[in-house]
Short mmCIF file of C-alpha atoms in Angstrom, two decimals:
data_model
loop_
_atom_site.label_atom_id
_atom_site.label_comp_id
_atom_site.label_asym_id
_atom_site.label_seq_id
_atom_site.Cartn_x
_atom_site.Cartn_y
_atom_site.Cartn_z
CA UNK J 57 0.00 0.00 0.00
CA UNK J 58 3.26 2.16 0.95
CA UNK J 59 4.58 1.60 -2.20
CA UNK J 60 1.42 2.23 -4.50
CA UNK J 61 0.60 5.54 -2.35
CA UNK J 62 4.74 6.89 -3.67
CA UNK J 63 4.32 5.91 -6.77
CA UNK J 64 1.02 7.73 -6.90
CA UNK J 65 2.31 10.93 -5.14
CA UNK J 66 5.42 10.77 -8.01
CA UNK J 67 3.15 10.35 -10.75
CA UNK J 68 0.82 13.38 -9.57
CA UNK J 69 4.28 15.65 -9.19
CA UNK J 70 5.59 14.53 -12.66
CA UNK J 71 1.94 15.64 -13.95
CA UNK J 72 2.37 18.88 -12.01
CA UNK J 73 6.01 19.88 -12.98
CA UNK J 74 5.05 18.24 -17.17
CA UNK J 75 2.12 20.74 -17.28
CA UNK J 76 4.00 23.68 -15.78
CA UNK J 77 6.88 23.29 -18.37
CA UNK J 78 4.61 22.30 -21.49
CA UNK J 79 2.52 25.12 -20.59
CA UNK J 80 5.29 27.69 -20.36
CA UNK J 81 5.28 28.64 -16.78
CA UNK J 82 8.34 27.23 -16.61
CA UNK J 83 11.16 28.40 -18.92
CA UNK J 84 14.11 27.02 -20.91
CA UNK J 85 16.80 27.21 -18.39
CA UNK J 86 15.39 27.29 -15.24
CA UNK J 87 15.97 25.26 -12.65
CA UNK J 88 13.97 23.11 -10.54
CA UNK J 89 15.68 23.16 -7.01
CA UNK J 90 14.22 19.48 -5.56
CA UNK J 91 13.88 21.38 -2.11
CA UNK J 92 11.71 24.07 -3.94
CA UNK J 93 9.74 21.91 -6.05
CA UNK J 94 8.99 20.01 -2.68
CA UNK J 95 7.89 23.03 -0.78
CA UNK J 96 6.26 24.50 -3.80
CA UNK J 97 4.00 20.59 -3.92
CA UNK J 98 3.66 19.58 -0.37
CA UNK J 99 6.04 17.01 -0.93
CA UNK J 100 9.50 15.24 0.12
CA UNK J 101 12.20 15.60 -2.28
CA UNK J 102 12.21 11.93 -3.27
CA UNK J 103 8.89 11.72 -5.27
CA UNK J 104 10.59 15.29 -6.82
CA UNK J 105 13.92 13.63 -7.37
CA UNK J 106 12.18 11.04 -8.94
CA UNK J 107 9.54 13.05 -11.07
CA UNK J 108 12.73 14.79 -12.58
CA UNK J 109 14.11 12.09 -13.43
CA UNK J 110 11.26 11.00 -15.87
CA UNK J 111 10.83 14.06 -16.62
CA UNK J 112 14.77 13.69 -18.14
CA UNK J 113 13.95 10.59 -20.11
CA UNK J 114 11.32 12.58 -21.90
CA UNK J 115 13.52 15.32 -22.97
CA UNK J 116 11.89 18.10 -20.66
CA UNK J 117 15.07 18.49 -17.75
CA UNK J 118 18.43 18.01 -18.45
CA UNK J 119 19.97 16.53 -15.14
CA UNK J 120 23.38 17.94 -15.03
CA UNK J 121 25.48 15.71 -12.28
CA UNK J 122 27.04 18.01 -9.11
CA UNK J 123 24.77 20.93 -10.60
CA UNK J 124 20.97 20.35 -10.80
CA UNK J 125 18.34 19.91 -13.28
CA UNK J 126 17.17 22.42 -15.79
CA UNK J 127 14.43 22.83 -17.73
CA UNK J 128 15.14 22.06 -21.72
CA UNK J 129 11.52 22.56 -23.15
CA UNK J 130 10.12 22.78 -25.96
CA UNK J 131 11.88 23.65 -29.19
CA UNK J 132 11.11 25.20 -32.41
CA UNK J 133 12.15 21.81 -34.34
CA UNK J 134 10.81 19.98 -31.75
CA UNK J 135 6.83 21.58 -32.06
CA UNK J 136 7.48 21.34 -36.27
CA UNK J 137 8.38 17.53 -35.68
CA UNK J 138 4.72 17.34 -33.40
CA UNK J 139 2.94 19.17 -36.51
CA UNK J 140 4.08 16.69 -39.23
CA UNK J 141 3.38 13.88 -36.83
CA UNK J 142 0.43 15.15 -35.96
CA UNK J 143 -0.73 16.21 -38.77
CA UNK J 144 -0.93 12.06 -40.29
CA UNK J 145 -1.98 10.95 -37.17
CA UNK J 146 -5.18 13.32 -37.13
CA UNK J 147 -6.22 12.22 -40.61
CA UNK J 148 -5.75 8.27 -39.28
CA UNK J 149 -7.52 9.51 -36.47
CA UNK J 150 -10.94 11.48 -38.28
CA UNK J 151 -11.04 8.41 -40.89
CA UNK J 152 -11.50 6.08 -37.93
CA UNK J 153 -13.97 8.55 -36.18
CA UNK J 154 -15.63 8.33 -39.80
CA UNK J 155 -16.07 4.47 -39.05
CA UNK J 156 -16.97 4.52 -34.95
CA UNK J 157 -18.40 8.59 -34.66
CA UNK J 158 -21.75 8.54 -32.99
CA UNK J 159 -24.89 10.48 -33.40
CA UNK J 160 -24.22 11.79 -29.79
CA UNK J 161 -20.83 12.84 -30.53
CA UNK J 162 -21.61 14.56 -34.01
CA UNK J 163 -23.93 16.55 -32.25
CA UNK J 164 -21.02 17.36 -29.74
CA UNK J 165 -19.34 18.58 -32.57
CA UNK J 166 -21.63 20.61 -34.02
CA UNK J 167 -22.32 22.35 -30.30
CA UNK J 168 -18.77 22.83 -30.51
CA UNK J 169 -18.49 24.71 -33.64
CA UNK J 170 -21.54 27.01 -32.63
CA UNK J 171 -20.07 27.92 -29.49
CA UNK J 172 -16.70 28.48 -31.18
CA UNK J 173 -18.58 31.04 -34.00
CA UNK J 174 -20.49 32.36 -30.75
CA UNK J 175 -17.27 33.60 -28.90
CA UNK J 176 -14.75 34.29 -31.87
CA UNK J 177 -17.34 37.15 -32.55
CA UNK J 178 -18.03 38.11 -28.56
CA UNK J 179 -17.25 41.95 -28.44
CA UNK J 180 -16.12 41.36 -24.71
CA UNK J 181 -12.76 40.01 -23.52
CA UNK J 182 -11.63 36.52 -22.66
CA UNK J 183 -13.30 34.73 -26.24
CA UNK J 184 -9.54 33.83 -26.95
CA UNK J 185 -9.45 31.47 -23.98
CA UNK J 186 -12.51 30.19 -25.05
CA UNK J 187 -12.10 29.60 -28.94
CA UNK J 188 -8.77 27.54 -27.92
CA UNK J 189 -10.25 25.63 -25.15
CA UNK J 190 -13.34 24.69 -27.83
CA UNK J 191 -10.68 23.74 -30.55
CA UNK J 192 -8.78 21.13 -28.04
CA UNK J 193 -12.33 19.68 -27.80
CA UNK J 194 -13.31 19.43 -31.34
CA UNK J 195 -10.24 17.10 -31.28
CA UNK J 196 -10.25 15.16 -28.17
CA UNK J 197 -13.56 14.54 -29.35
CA UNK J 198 -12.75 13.19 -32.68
CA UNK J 199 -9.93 10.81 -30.59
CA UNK J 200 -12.57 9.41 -28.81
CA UNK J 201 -14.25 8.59 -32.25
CA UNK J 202 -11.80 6.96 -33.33
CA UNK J 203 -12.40 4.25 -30.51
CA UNK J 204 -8.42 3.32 -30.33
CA UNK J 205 -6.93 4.29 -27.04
CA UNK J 206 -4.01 4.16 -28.01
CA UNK J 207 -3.98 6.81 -30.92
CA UNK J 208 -6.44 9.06 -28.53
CA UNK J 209 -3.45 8.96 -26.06
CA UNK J 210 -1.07 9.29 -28.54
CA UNK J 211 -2.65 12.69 -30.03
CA UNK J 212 -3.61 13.77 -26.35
CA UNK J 213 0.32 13.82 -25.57
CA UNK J 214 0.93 15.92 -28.59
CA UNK J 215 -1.98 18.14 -27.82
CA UNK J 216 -0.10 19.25 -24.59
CA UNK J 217 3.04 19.65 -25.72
CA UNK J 218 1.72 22.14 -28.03
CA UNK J 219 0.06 24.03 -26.08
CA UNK J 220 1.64 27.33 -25.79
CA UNK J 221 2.38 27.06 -29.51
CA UNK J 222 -1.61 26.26 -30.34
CA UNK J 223 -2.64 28.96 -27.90
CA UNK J 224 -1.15 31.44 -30.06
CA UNK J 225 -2.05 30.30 -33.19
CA UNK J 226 -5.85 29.55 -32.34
CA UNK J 227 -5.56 32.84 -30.77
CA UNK J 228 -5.30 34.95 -33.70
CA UNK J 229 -9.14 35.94 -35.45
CA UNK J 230 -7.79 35.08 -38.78
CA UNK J 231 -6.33 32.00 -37.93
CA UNK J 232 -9.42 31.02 -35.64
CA UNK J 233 -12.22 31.88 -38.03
CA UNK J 234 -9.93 29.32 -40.75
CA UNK J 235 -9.63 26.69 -38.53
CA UNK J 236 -13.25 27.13 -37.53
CA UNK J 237 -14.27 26.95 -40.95
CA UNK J 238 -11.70 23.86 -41.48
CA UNK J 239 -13.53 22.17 -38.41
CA UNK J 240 -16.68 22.70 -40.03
CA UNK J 241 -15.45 20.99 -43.52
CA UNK J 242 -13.87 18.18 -41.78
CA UNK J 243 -17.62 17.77 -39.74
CA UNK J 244 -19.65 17.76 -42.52
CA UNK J 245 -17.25 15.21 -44.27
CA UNK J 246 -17.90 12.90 -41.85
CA UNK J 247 -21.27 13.09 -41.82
CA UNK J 248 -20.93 12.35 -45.60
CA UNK J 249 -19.17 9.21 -44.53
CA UNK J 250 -16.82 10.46 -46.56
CA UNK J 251 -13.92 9.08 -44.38
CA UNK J 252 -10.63 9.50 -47.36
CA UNK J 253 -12.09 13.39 -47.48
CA UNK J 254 -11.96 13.45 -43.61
CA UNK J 255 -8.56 12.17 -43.90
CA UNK J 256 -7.02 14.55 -46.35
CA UNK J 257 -8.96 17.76 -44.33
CA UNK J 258 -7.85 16.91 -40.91
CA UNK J 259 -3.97 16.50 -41.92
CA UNK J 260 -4.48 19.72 -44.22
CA UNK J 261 -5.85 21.52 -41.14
CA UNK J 262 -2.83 20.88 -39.31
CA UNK J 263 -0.43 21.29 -41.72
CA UNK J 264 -1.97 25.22 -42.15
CA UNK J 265 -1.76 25.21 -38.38
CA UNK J 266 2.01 24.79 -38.24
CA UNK J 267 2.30 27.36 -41.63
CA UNK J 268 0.54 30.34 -39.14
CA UNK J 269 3.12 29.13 -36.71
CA UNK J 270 5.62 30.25 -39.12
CA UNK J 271 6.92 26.11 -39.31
CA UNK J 272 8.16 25.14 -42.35
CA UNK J 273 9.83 21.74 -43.43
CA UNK J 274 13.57 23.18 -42.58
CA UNK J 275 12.27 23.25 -39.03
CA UNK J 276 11.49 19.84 -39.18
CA UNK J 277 14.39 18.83 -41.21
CA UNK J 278 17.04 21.16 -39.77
CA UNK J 279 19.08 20.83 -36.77
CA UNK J 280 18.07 20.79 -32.98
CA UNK J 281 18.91 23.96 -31.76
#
């Protein structure tokens, strides 16, 4: 019970510390002082030590022996390498959701999309926040669909370590009223059964995603900087 209780407490501080850095709160360089982290979490330093340490194998913290671990991020290749993955994983993904998608979860979609339209034209503040949070769920909605747990984990990984970078893109009107209107196209596609047309939509809609992010192919075939 001991044991299943640490690992549990070092799996809910690697969650903690992986969402911080994905999400940009923490920055390239810093460094995560175990004694810190601890205070910071209401926790010992060995479910932090430990925490870092996976966080390490995932490329997040660089562990530097007799100095500490920093924080390595995200980089620009790195986010171009997610799009291009991404980007033939999500058509895999809608074709599939063409096969499994239920009434009850076309009509998610299509709440979705209204609400999206509803608050990319809101004349108060915040709709930005909102119009990104309702893209993530078009998706996660469509990885459900595709009923393989494994791809829906797959994509939901790569959803959060794009975050920041997604943020700003949805953020944008222009960008958000295109990828609205791409979310609409892929939708109605579906609904066609049309599951090859799905396909080709979904990876073109990420593929203009990364363009607005200024990503090109020499990001993804360049060097790691």
């Amino acid at each position: 019970m001991e044991e299943y209780q640490d690992r549990s407490l070092r799996g809910r501080v690697f969650q903690r510390l992986r969402e911080d850095i994905l999400s940009g709160a923490y920055q390239e360089g810093d460094e995560l002082r175990e004694i810190t982290v601890g205070e910071e979490l209401g926790v010992s330093r060995t479910p932090v030590r430990e925490a870092l340490r996976q966080l390490e194998l995932e490329g997040l913290v660089a562990i530097i022996p007799n100095k500490g671990a920093y924080v390595t991020g995200i980089s620009r290749k790195d986010v171009a390498d997610i799009y291009k993955i991404r980007s033939m994983l999500e058509g895999m993904c809608t074709k599939w959701a063409t096969e499994h998608i239920t009434e009850k979860q076309i009509e998610e979609l299509e709440e979705v999309l209204l609400l999206s339209e509803f608050h990319l034209h809101k004349k108060s503040g915040g709709q930005t926040e909102q119009v990104t949070e309702l893209d993530g769920k078009f998706h996660k909605i469509l990885y459900e669909a595709s009923n393989s747990r494994i791809l829906e984990h797959v994509l939901s990984d790569f959803h959060k370590y794009v975050q920041a970078a997604r943020a700003m893109s949805v953020g944008e009107k222009n960008r958000a009223e295109k990828s609205i209107q791409e979310h609409r196209e892929i939708l109605e596609a579906i609904k066609e059964h049309d599951g090859d047309l799905a396909e080709k939509l979904a990876n073109r809609h990420i593929l203009n995603a990364m363009e607005n992010l200024h990503l090109t192919e020499k990001d993804v075939d360049g060097p790691r900087k």
